[in-house]
Amino acid sequence: MTMKSSRDAQPVIVTVSTPEDGPPPGLEPIADQARIVHTTDAEALRGAIGEADILMVTDFRTTIVRDAWAGAAKVQWVHATSAGVDAILFPELVDSDVPVTNARGIFDRPIAEYVLGLILAYAKDLPHTLDLQRAHHWKHRDTERIEGRQVLVVGAGSIGRAIARMLNAAGMQVTGVARHAREQDADFRAVHAVESLPGLLAEADYVVVATPLTPQTRGLFDREAFGCMKPSARFINIGRGPIVKTADLLEALRAEAIAGAALDVFEQEPLPADHPLWDTPGVIVSAHMAGDFLGWREALSAQFIDNFQRWRRGEPLQNIVDKRRGYVPVKE
Ligand SMILES: NC(=O)c1ccc[n+]([C@@H]2O[C@H](COP(=O)([O-])OP(=O)(O)OC[C@H]3O[C@@H](n4cnc5c(N)ncnc54)[C@H](OP(=O)(O)O)[C@@H]3O)[C@@H](O)[C@H]2O)c1
């Protein structure tokens, strides 16, 4: 088998990035341990994939890996520098023996900070304050407190747990939702099974989506789900756009069935300039950036390098994705 010999020899790492992002920074420490080939388009990947031992995929929306996969003669490991791996879990890779790892952990705390910022923006009416400032208009208002408010975090994984810790520290009451209920949890008041979602939605002041996109979570937030929420509740999605049926969300916002939606991810990205969400009252739009702190690309490369050294030593890789579930399952 080629596995041992290619680990001893200089393996070939092929990176897959968008032309806009370009090659990942921070791989210099392994420049003498591997031959690194950067690709940013389908043609280059098709040309390089045949010699690849490892694929490092930094484009979390990529479709070109699937297109080129038939030529992947000796790929032993695919690493995604994202937490969400929905785009690369195509059937040929899922059915293969090739392990997929992801960037679980890197985005946890930054996203938690972002979610706290969004909650404070709503509670303290900051978007309105900025509008008034631009209009040079002095207008006193009373604002909401966040202490004691109920937050439902749907997706009690690595990111969801960091969100819970952050919001607990701010005095909020945080409940989690996962595939399965857990008896006791250090960070959530309770973790309920997703089947209990309708009743839980009815209690929440803020609903935060932090699940991966899987066949089970696609469209999870639809008319029925929004119909369960309180008219005063705000919805925050930092997971993936297709977890939400956008038309149903728009309908709920227009009918004032919910009070607001802060959206970092969308069914269609970039959100088209003429999309109604931009101008819908109570909506905060951001450009899929909730986890992207200054230095994040270098942090992702450092995480990859750590796993690469494990791979070279023949040790178990970190963050192995359960390719059928679509994420890295929590050890129970
Ligand atoms: N906006 C951004 O910039 C950004 C950045 C990074 C990541 N993300 C998104 O965040 C997602 C979560 O990342 P993570 O690292 O926290 O993942 P993770 O650690 O793998 O956790 C996933 C959690 O989701 C739960 N889950 C899975 N399927 C579910 C279902 N059908 N119903 C309810 N809960 C379900 C899991 O439940 P169990 O524990 O019961 O298995 C687990 O608690 C990623 O997949 C990615 O899409 C977004």
mmCIF file of C-alpha atoms and ligand atoms in Angstrom:
data_model
loop_
_atom_site.group_PDB
_atom_site.id
_atom_site.type_symbol
_atom_site.label_atom_id
_atom_site.label_comp_id
_atom_site.label_asym_id
_atom_site.label_seq_id
_atom_site.Cartn_x
_atom_site.Cartn_y
_atom_site.Cartn_z
ATOM 1 C CA MET A 1 0.000 0.000 0.000
ATOM 2 C CA THR A 2 1.289 3.465 -0.835
ATOM 3 C CA MET A 3 0.171 4.988 2.469
ATOM 4 C CA LYS A 4 3.367 4.373 4.455
ATOM 5 C CA SER A 5 5.772 5.053 1.623
ATOM 6 C CA SER A 6 4.166 8.359 0.686
ATOM 7 C CA ARG A 7 4.236 9.468 4.338
ATOM 8 C CA ASP A 8 7.939 8.740 4.411
ATOM 9 C CA ALA A 9 8.555 10.485 1.121
ATOM 10 C CA GLN A 10 7.569 14.076 0.483
ATOM 11 C CA PRO A 11 3.774 14.054 0.195
ATOM 12 C CA VAL A 12 1.919 16.330 -2.157
ATOM 13 C CA ILE A 13 -0.612 18.698 -0.611
ATOM 14 C CA VAL A 14 -3.003 20.278 -3.097
ATOM 15 C CA THR A 15 -4.854 23.323 -1.784
ATOM 16 C CA VAL A 16 -8.240 24.347 -3.180
ATOM 17 C CA SER A 17 -9.141 28.016 -2.775
ATOM 18 C CA THR A 18 -11.178 30.650 -4.555
ATOM 19 C CA PRO A 19 -9.332 33.009 -6.909
ATOM 20 C CA GLU A 20 -10.389 35.885 -4.597
ATOM 21 C CA ASP A 21 -8.900 34.296 -1.471
ATOM 22 C CA GLY A 22 -5.840 32.837 -3.185
ATOM 23 C CA PRO A 23 -3.485 30.289 -1.582
ATOM 24 C CA PRO A 24 -3.792 29.833 2.197
ATOM 25 C CA PRO A 25 -1.196 31.815 4.175
ATOM 26 C CA GLY A 26 0.897 30.275 6.951
ATOM 27 C CA LEU A 27 1.999 26.985 5.391
ATOM 28 C CA GLU A 28 5.703 27.974 5.371
ATOM 29 C CA PRO A 29 6.575 25.780 8.401
ATOM 30 C CA ILE A 30 5.901 22.635 6.344
ATOM 31 C CA ALA A 31 7.369 23.871 3.059
ATOM 32 C CA ASP A 32 10.308 21.470 3.439
ATOM 33 C CA GLN A 33 8.120 18.528 4.486
ATOM 34 C CA ALA A 34 5.647 18.505 1.615
ATOM 35 C CA ARG A 35 5.278 19.689 -1.941
ATOM 36 C CA ILE A 36 2.436 22.169 -1.851
ATOM 37 C CA VAL A 37 0.497 22.835 -5.043
ATOM 38 C CA HIS A 38 -2.046 25.664 -4.948
ATOM 39 C CA THR A 39 -5.151 25.561 -7.126
ATOM 40 C CA THR A 40 -7.864 28.169 -7.439
ATOM 41 C CA ASP A 41 -9.897 26.860 -10.375
ATOM 42 C CA ALA A 42 -11.323 23.653 -11.757
ATOM 43 C CA GLU A 43 -8.766 23.208 -14.531
ATOM 44 C CA ALA A 44 -5.791 23.579 -12.192
ATOM 45 C CA LEU A 45 -7.344 21.157 -9.700
ATOM 46 C CA ARG A 46 -8.049 18.587 -12.407
ATOM 47 C CA GLY A 47 -4.399 18.865 -13.441
ATOM 48 C CA ALA A 48 -3.043 18.511 -9.891
ATOM 49 C CA ILE A 49 -5.386 16.104 -8.131
ATOM 50 C CA GLY A 50 -3.797 12.979 -9.638
ATOM 51 C CA GLU A 51 -0.588 13.514 -7.637
ATOM 52 C CA ALA A 52 -2.277 14.724 -4.434
ATOM 53 C CA ASP A 53 -1.814 12.785 -1.197
ATOM 54 C CA ILE A 54 -3.739 15.393 0.776
ATOM 55 C CA LEU A 55 -6.369 17.925 -0.245
ATOM 56 C CA MET A 56 -6.622 21.085 1.828
ATOM 57 C CA VAL A 57 -9.905 22.758 0.899
ATOM 58 C CA THR A 58 -10.232 26.379 1.975
ATOM 59 C CA ASP A 59 -13.242 27.169 -0.228
ATOM 60 C CA PHE A 60 -16.205 26.002 1.847
ATOM 61 C CA ARG A 61 -18.596 26.447 -1.100
ATOM 62 C CA THR A 62 -16.483 24.549 -3.614
ATOM 63 C CA THR A 63 -17.984 22.312 -6.266
ATOM 64 C CA ILE A 64 -14.723 21.685 -8.111
ATOM 65 C CA VAL A 65 -13.481 18.947 -5.781
ATOM 66 C CA ARG A 66 -16.429 16.791 -6.744
ATOM 67 C CA ASP A 67 -15.881 17.557 -10.420
ATOM 68 C CA ALA A 68 -12.204 16.562 -10.217
ATOM 69 C CA TRP A 69 -12.613 13.623 -7.822
ATOM 70 C CA ALA A 70 -12.533 10.929 -10.518
ATOM 71 C CA GLY A 71 -8.830 11.789 -11.012
ATOM 72 C CA ALA A 72 -7.976 11.521 -7.295
ATOM 73 C CA ALA A 73 -5.855 8.391 -7.613
ATOM 74 C CA LYS A 74 -3.998 8.522 -4.284
ATOM 75 C CA VAL A 75 -5.684 11.050 -2.004
ATOM 76 C CA GLN A 76 -5.439 9.769 1.570
ATOM 77 C CA TRP A 77 -6.989 12.639 3.465
ATOM 78 C CA VAL A 78 -9.196 15.650 2.784
ATOM 79 C CA HIS A 79 -9.031 18.571 5.207
ATOM 80 C CA ALA A 80 -11.556 21.411 5.102
ATOM 81 C CA THR A 81 -10.496 24.697 6.706
ATOM 82 C CA SER A 82 -14.126 25.328 7.631
ATOM 83 C CA ALA A 83 -16.405 23.918 10.305
ATOM 84 C CA GLY A 84 -19.165 23.265 7.781
ATOM 85 C CA VAL A 85 -18.316 20.528 5.280
ATOM 86 C CA ASP A 86 -21.678 20.292 3.500
ATOM 87 C CA ALA A 87 -20.209 21.321 0.129
ATOM 88 C CA ILE A 88 -17.603 18.566 -0.010
ATOM 89 C CA LEU A 89 -19.663 15.654 1.248
ATOM 90 C CA PHE A 90 -20.503 14.409 -2.234
ATOM 91 C CA PRO A 91 -21.407 10.710 -2.512
ATOM 92 C CA GLU A 92 -18.115 9.547 -4.066
ATOM 93 C CA LEU A 93 -16.115 10.998 -1.157
ATOM 94 C CA VAL A 94 -18.632 9.879 1.474
ATOM 95 C CA ASP A 95 -18.538 6.324 0.118
ATOM 96 C CA SER A 96 -14.727 6.239 -0.045
ATOM 97 C CA ASP A 97 -12.308 5.316 2.765
ATOM 98 C CA VAL A 98 -10.736 8.774 2.637
ATOM 99 C CA PRO A 99 -11.125 10.593 5.972
ATOM 100 C CA VAL A 100 -12.398 14.170 6.030
ATOM 101 C CA THR A 101 -11.342 16.526 8.816
ATOM 102 C CA ASN A 102 -12.539 20.039 9.519
ATOM 103 C CA ALA A 103 -11.689 23.230 11.389
ATOM 104 C CA ARG A 104 -13.836 22.516 14.413
ATOM 105 C CA GLY A 105 -12.865 24.810 17.287
ATOM 106 C CA ILE A 106 -11.267 27.730 15.446
ATOM 107 C CA PHE A 107 -14.504 29.676 15.025
ATOM 108 C CA ASP A 108 -16.108 28.882 18.383
ATOM 109 C CA ARG A 109 -15.186 31.862 20.498
ATOM 110 C CA PRO A 110 -15.204 34.449 17.664
ATOM 111 C CA ILE A 111 -18.730 33.403 16.697
ATOM 112 C CA ALA A 112 -19.815 33.486 20.335
ATOM 113 C CA GLU A 113 -18.531 37.062 20.539
ATOM 114 C CA TYR A 114 -20.390 37.898 17.351
ATOM 115 C CA VAL A 115 -23.653 36.454 18.650
ATOM 116 C CA LEU A 116 -23.313 38.394 21.908
ATOM 117 C CA GLY A 117 -22.742 41.521 19.809
ATOM 118 C CA LEU A 118 -25.909 40.882 17.809
ATOM 119 C CA ILE A 119 -27.992 40.293 20.928
ATOM 120 C CA LEU A 120 -26.668 43.514 22.458
ATOM 121 C CA ALA A 121 -27.320 45.365 19.193
ATOM 122 C CA TYR A 122 -30.977 44.344 19.366
ATOM 123 C CA ALA A 123 -31.425 44.862 23.092
ATOM 124 C CA LYS A 124 -29.732 48.256 23.099
ATOM 125 C CA ASP A 125 -31.335 49.319 19.800
ATOM 126 C CA LEU A 126 -27.943 50.141 18.262
ATOM 127 C CA PRO A 127 -28.992 50.043 14.571
ATOM 128 C CA HIS A 128 -31.642 52.675 15.347
ATOM 129 C CA THR A 129 -29.123 54.756 17.298
ATOM 130 C CA LEU A 130 -26.807 54.817 14.275
ATOM 131 C CA ASP A 131 -29.711 55.803 11.985
ATOM 132 C CA LEU A 132 -30.600 58.643 14.347
ATOM 133 C CA GLN A 133 -26.985 59.770 14.552
ATOM 134 C CA ARG A 134 -26.714 59.912 10.768
ATOM 135 C CA ALA A 135 -29.839 62.116 10.824
ATOM 136 C CA HIS A 136 -28.383 64.310 13.657
ATOM 137 C CA HIS A 137 -31.544 63.474 15.581
ATOM 138 C CA TRP A 138 -31.513 63.359 19.397
ATOM 139 C CA LYS A 139 -34.134 60.867 20.542
ATOM 140 C CA HIS A 140 -34.189 59.326 23.988
ATOM 141 C CA ARG A 141 -35.468 55.725 24.239
ATOM 142 C CA ASP A 142 -35.581 53.061 26.940
ATOM 143 C CA THR A 143 -33.723 49.883 25.989
ATOM 144 C CA GLU A 144 -33.999 46.216 26.916
ATOM 145 C CA ARG A 145 -31.885 44.257 29.356
ATOM 146 C CA ILE A 146 -30.399 40.922 28.375
ATOM 147 C CA GLU A 147 -29.943 39.536 31.881
ATOM 148 C CA GLY A 148 -32.374 36.687 32.480
ATOM 149 C CA ARG A 149 -33.542 36.525 28.858
ATOM 150 C CA GLN A 150 -34.100 33.080 27.377
ATOM 151 C CA VAL A 151 -31.843 31.947 24.546
ATOM 152 C CA LEU A 152 -32.375 28.758 22.563
ATOM 153 C CA VAL A 153 -29.218 27.573 20.796
ATOM 154 C CA VAL A 154 -30.131 25.059 18.109
ATOM 155 C CA GLY A 155 -26.971 22.999 17.602
ATOM 156 C CA ALA A 156 -25.267 22.279 20.925
ATOM 157 C CA GLY A 157 -21.889 21.478 19.375
ATOM 158 C CA SER A 158 -18.533 23.207 19.516
ATOM 159 C CA ILE A 159 -19.818 26.626 18.417
ATOM 160 C CA GLY A 160 -23.149 26.305 20.218
ATOM 161 C CA ARG A 161 -21.370 25.521 23.473
ATOM 162 C CA ALA A 162 -19.055 28.539 23.131
ATOM 163 C CA ILE A 163 -22.141 30.683 22.525
ATOM 164 C CA ALA A 164 -23.751 29.240 25.654
ATOM 165 C CA ARG A 165 -20.686 30.041 27.762
ATOM 166 C CA MET A 166 -20.529 33.601 26.474
ATOM 167 C CA LEU A 167 -24.233 34.246 27.020
ATOM 168 C CA ASN A 168 -24.211 32.580 30.453
ATOM 169 C CA ALA A 169 -21.461 35.019 31.425
ATOM 170 C CA ALA A 170 -23.751 37.854 30.341
ATOM 171 C CA GLY A 171 -26.489 36.544 32.648
ATOM 172 C CA MET A 172 -28.716 34.980 29.996
ATOM 173 C CA GLN A 173 -30.574 31.671 30.371
ATOM 174 C CA VAL A 174 -29.345 29.325 27.667
ATOM 175 C CA THR A 175 -31.007 26.107 26.550
ATOM 176 C CA GLY A 176 -29.601 23.832 23.844
ATOM 177 C CA VAL A 177 -31.044 21.652 21.111
ATOM 178 C CA ALA A 178 -29.155 18.732 19.565
ATOM 179 C CA ARG A 179 -30.077 15.526 17.792
ATOM 180 C CA HIS A 180 -30.410 13.798 21.129
ATOM 181 C CA ALA A 181 -31.301 15.105 24.577
ATOM 182 C CA ARG A 182 -28.588 15.016 27.233
ATOM 183 C CA GLU A 183 -29.249 14.342 30.875
ATOM 184 C CA GLN A 184 -26.932 16.968 32.307
ATOM 185 C CA ASP A 185 -24.791 19.634 30.778
ATOM 186 C CA ALA A 186 -22.235 22.046 32.182
ATOM 187 C CA ASP A 187 -23.044 24.929 29.833
ATOM 188 C CA PHE A 188 -26.706 24.572 28.891
ATOM 189 C CA ARG A 189 -29.563 24.607 31.380
ATOM 190 C CA ALA A 190 -30.695 21.559 29.432
ATOM 191 C CA VAL A 191 -30.054 20.040 26.009
ATOM 192 C CA HIS A 192 -33.235 18.833 24.350
ATOM 193 C CA ALA A 193 -33.776 16.649 21.316
ATOM 194 C CA VAL A 194 -34.687 18.436 18.101
ATOM 195 C CA GLU A 195 -38.123 16.816 18.217
ATOM 196 C CA SER A 196 -38.964 19.176 21.136
ATOM 197 C CA LEU A 197 -38.185 22.252 19.048
ATOM 198 C CA PRO A 198 -41.726 23.679 18.638
ATOM 199 C CA GLY A 199 -42.371 23.963 22.389
ATOM 200 C CA LEU A 200 -38.892 25.346 23.051
ATOM 201 C CA LEU A 201 -39.216 28.000 20.343
ATOM 202 C CA ALA A 202 -42.305 29.330 22.079
ATOM 203 C CA GLU A 203 -40.264 30.158 25.212
ATOM 204 C CA ALA A 204 -37.234 31.841 23.619
ATOM 205 C CA ASP A 205 -36.416 35.554 23.437
ATOM 206 C CA TYR A 206 -33.522 34.775 21.082
ATOM 207 C CA VAL A 207 -33.153 31.718 18.841
ATOM 208 C CA VAL A 208 -29.627 31.046 17.584
ATOM 209 C CA VAL A 209 -28.995 28.525 14.792
ATOM 210 C CA ALA A 210 -25.606 26.786 15.086
ATOM 211 C CA THR A 211 -26.248 23.421 13.450
ATOM 212 C CA PRO A 212 -24.421 22.047 10.436
ATOM 213 C CA LEU A 213 -26.301 21.845 7.144
ATOM 214 C CA THR A 214 -27.374 18.222 6.763
ATOM 215 C CA PRO A 215 -30.357 16.583 5.085
ATOM 216 C CA GLN A 216 -32.070 16.713 8.513
ATOM 217 C CA THR A 217 -31.452 20.415 9.167
ATOM 218 C CA ARG A 218 -32.146 21.675 5.624
ATOM 219 C CA GLY A 219 -35.313 23.777 5.863
ATOM 220 C CA LEU A 220 -35.635 23.154 9.627
ATOM 221 C CA PHE A 221 -36.709 26.774 10.106
ATOM 222 C CA ASP A 222 -39.869 27.077 8.074
ATOM 223 C CA ARG A 223 -43.260 28.746 8.446
ATOM 224 C CA GLU A 224 -44.264 26.324 11.172
ATOM 225 C CA ALA A 225 -41.114 26.957 13.216
ATOM 226 C CA PHE A 226 -41.376 30.747 12.933
ATOM 227 C CA GLY A 227 -45.053 30.414 13.830
ATOM 228 C CA CYS A 228 -44.016 28.894 17.171
ATOM 229 C CA MET A 229 -41.827 31.865 18.126
ATOM 230 C CA LYS A 230 -42.894 34.844 20.248
ATOM 231 C CA PRO A 231 -43.660 38.081 18.354
ATOM 232 C CA SER A 232 -40.951 39.757 20.472
ATOM 233 C CA ALA A 233 -38.305 37.117 19.655
ATOM 234 C CA ARG A 234 -35.224 37.607 17.488
ATOM 235 C CA PHE A 235 -33.787 34.941 15.238
ATOM 236 C CA ILE A 236 -30.027 34.649 14.623
ATOM 237 C CA ASN A 237 -28.517 32.354 11.988
ATOM 238 C CA ILE A 238 -24.772 31.783 11.994
ATOM 239 C CA GLY A 239 -25.061 28.146 10.810
ATOM 240 C CA ARG A 240 -25.849 27.789 7.117
ATOM 241 C CA GLY A 241 -28.379 29.600 4.929
ATOM 242 C CA PRO A 242 -30.407 26.614 3.674
ATOM 243 C CA ILE A 243 -31.301 25.632 7.255
ATOM 244 C CA VAL A 244 -33.828 28.463 6.893
ATOM 245 C CA LYS A 245 -36.590 28.777 4.317
ATOM 246 C CA THR A 246 -35.970 32.391 3.418
ATOM 247 C CA ALA A 247 -39.444 33.009 2.001
ATOM 248 C CA ASP A 248 -41.001 31.767 5.255
ATOM 249 C CA LEU A 249 -38.665 33.960 7.305
ATOM 250 C CA LEU A 250 -39.569 37.018 5.231
ATOM 251 C CA GLU A 251 -43.237 36.251 5.669
ATOM 252 C CA ALA A 252 -42.801 35.961 9.456
ATOM 253 C CA LEU A 253 -40.902 39.270 9.615
ATOM 254 C CA ARG A 254 -43.437 41.112 7.466
ATOM 255 C CA ALA A 255 -46.330 39.745 9.520
ATOM 256 C CA GLU A 256 -44.427 40.758 12.712
ATOM 257 C CA ALA A 257 -44.703 37.163 13.882
ATOM 258 C CA ILE A 258 -41.095 37.669 15.058
ATOM 259 C CA ALA A 259 -39.314 40.918 15.933
ATOM 260 C CA GLY A 260 -36.045 40.553 14.046
ATOM 261 C CA ALA A 261 -33.529 38.353 12.269
ATOM 262 C CA ALA A 262 -29.757 38.703 12.237
ATOM 263 C CA LEU A 263 -28.467 36.668 9.329
ATOM 264 C CA ASP A 264 -24.833 35.888 8.582
ATOM 265 C CA VAL A 265 -25.582 33.084 6.120
ATOM 266 C CA PHE A 266 -28.076 32.840 3.272
ATOM 267 C CA GLU A 267 -29.572 30.367 0.860
ATOM 268 C CA GLN A 268 -27.932 32.414 -1.892
ATOM 269 C CA GLU A 269 -24.519 33.984 -1.188
ATOM 270 C CA PRO A 270 -23.663 36.739 -1.820
ATOM 271 C CA LEU A 271 -27.154 37.972 -0.963
ATOM 272 C CA PRO A 272 -28.311 39.644 -4.215
ATOM 273 C CA ALA A 273 -28.334 43.450 -4.025
ATOM 274 C CA ASP A 274 -32.055 43.574 -4.797
ATOM 275 C CA HIS A 275 -33.051 40.964 -2.207
ATOM 276 C CA PRO A 276 -35.892 42.137 0.083
ATOM 277 C CA LEU A 277 -34.024 41.039 3.217
ATOM 278 C CA TRP A 278 -31.688 44.044 2.943
ATOM 279 C CA ASP A 279 -34.548 46.480 3.616
ATOM 280 C CA THR A 280 -36.832 44.434 5.863
ATOM 281 C CA PRO A 281 -37.268 46.126 9.271
ATOM 282 C CA GLY A 282 -35.539 44.263 12.089
ATOM 283 C CA VAL A 283 -33.065 42.486 9.807
ATOM 284 C CA ILE A 284 -29.290 42.653 10.280
ATOM 285 C CA VAL A 285 -27.387 41.286 7.286
ATOM 286 C CA SER A 286 -23.705 40.333 7.436
ATOM 287 C CA ALA A 287 -21.553 38.716 4.765
ATOM 288 C CA HIS A 288 -20.868 35.208 6.156
ATOM 289 C CA MET A 289 -18.194 36.548 8.465
ATOM 290 C CA ALA A 290 -19.355 35.745 12.003
ATOM 291 C CA GLY A 291 -16.277 33.610 12.681
ATOM 292 C CA ASP A 292 -13.711 35.435 10.599
ATOM 293 C CA PHE A 293 -11.471 37.334 13.009
ATOM 294 C CA LEU A 294 -8.232 39.053 12.044
ATOM 295 C CA GLY A 295 -5.686 36.230 11.603
ATOM 296 C CA TRP A 296 -8.254 33.463 11.058
ATOM 297 C CA ARG A 297 -6.620 32.168 7.870
ATOM 298 C CA GLU A 298 -3.277 31.734 9.635
ATOM 299 C CA ALA A 299 -5.046 30.030 12.557
ATOM 300 C CA LEU A 300 -6.659 27.606 10.111
ATOM 301 C CA SER A 301 -3.289 26.780 8.563
ATOM 302 C CA ALA A 302 -1.748 26.224 12.007
ATOM 303 C CA GLN A 303 -4.563 23.784 12.802
ATOM 304 C CA PHE A 304 -3.955 21.986 9.495
ATOM 305 C CA ILE A 305 -0.212 21.795 10.187
ATOM 306 C CA ASP A 306 -0.893 20.227 13.581
ATOM 307 C CA ASN A 307 -3.006 17.554 11.911
ATOM 308 C CA PHE A 308 -0.442 17.140 9.123
ATOM 309 C CA GLN A 309 2.252 16.325 11.719
ATOM 310 C CA ARG A 310 -0.093 13.738 13.244
ATOM 311 C CA TRP A 311 -0.648 12.274 9.789
ATOM 312 C CA ARG A 312 3.095 12.063 9.131
ATOM 313 C CA ARG A 313 3.656 10.316 12.456
ATOM 314 C CA GLY A 314 0.837 7.894 11.660
ATOM 315 C CA GLU A 315 -1.196 9.174 14.632
ATOM 316 C CA PRO A 316 -5.000 9.552 14.592
ATOM 317 C CA LEU A 317 -6.191 12.767 12.958
ATOM 318 C CA GLN A 318 -8.113 15.363 14.945
ATOM 319 C CA ASN A 319 -11.621 16.495 13.988
ATOM 320 C CA ILE A 320 -12.615 13.542 11.845
ATOM 321 C CA VAL A 321 -15.991 14.217 10.276
ATOM 322 C CA ASP A 322 -18.637 11.524 10.383
ATOM 323 C CA LYS A 323 -19.245 11.730 6.644
ATOM 324 C CA ARG A 324 -22.729 10.268 6.866
ATOM 325 C CA ARG A 325 -23.877 12.583 9.659
ATOM 326 C CA GLY A 326 -22.149 15.600 8.122
ATOM 327 C CA TYR A 327 -20.178 16.863 11.112
ATOM 328 C CA VAL A 328 -17.772 15.857 13.886
ATOM 329 C CA PRO A 329 -19.957 14.094 16.436
ATOM 330 C CA VAL A 330 -19.590 15.068 20.070
ATOM 331 C CA LYS A 331 -17.967 12.334 22.132
ATOM 332 C CA GLU A 332 -20.606 11.038 24.530
HETATM 333 N N1 LIG B 1 -21.151 31.796 9.884
HETATM 334 C C1 LIG B 1 -19.923 31.333 9.895
HETATM 335 O O1 LIG B 1 -18.997 32.065 9.562
HETATM 336 C C2 LIG B 1 -19.651 29.909 10.329
HETATM 337 C C3 LIG B 1 -18.363 29.587 10.748
HETATM 338 C C4 LIG B 1 -18.117 28.293 11.204
HETATM 339 C C5 LIG B 1 -19.126 27.347 11.233
HETATM 340 N N2 LIG B 1 -20.382 27.678 10.803
HETATM 341 C C6 LIG B 1 -21.457 26.660 10.831
HETATM 342 O O2 LIG B 1 -21.645 26.195 12.161
HETATM 343 C C7 LIG B 1 -21.912 24.793 12.109
HETATM 344 C C8 LIG B 1 -21.686 24.152 13.468
HETATM 345 O O3 LIG B 1 -20.299 24.024 13.720
HETATM 346 P P1 LIG B 1 -19.754 23.259 15.024
HETATM 347 O O4 LIG B 1 -18.275 23.245 14.912
HETATM 348 O O5 LIG B 1 -20.387 23.779 16.266
HETATM 349 O O6 LIG B 1 -20.332 21.790 14.747
HETATM 350 P P2 LIG B 1 -20.316 20.520 15.710
HETATM 351 O O7 LIG B 1 -19.399 20.712 16.857
HETATM 352 O O8 LIG B 1 -20.135 19.354 14.833
HETATM 353 O O9 LIG B 1 -21.792 20.507 16.363
HETATM 354 C C9 LIG B 1 -22.915 20.232 15.645
HETATM 355 C C10 LIG B 1 -24.110 20.256 16.598
HETATM 356 O O10 LIG B 1 -25.294 20.270 15.796
HETATM 357 C C11 LIG B 1 -26.166 19.277 16.298
HETATM 358 N N3 LIG B 1 -27.020 18.745 15.272
HETATM 359 C C12 LIG B 1 -26.687 17.993 14.191
HETATM 360 N N4 LIG B 1 -27.767 17.638 13.492
HETATM 361 C C13 LIG B 1 -28.821 18.181 14.140
HETATM 362 C C14 LIG B 1 -30.211 18.164 13.932
HETATM 363 N N5 LIG B 1 -30.751 17.487 12.901
HETATM 364 N N6 LIG B 1 -31.008 18.835 14.790
HETATM 365 C C15 LIG B 1 -30.479 19.479 15.863
HETATM 366 N N7 LIG B 1 -29.161 19.533 16.125
HETATM 367 C C16 LIG B 1 -28.353 18.883 15.281
HETATM 368 C C17 LIG B 1 -25.277 18.190 16.866
HETATM 369 O O11 LIG B 1 -26.055 17.389 17.729
HETATM 370 P P3 LIG B 1 -25.479 16.106 18.532
HETATM 371 O O12 LIG B 1 -24.528 16.717 19.527
HETATM 372 O O13 LIG B 1 -26.661 15.490 19.197
HETATM 373 O O14 LIG B 1 -24.798 15.229 17.538
HETATM 374 C C18 LIG B 1 -24.188 19.036 17.504
HETATM 375 O O15 LIG B 1 -24.594 19.445 18.799
HETATM 376 C C19 LIG B 1 -20.982 24.309 10.992
HETATM 377 O O16 LIG B 1 -21.400 23.076 10.460
HETATM 378 C C20 LIG B 1 -21.091 25.441 9.987
HETATM 379 O O17 LIG B 1 -22.118 25.173 9.055
HETATM 380 C C21 LIG B 1 -20.651 28.942 10.360
#
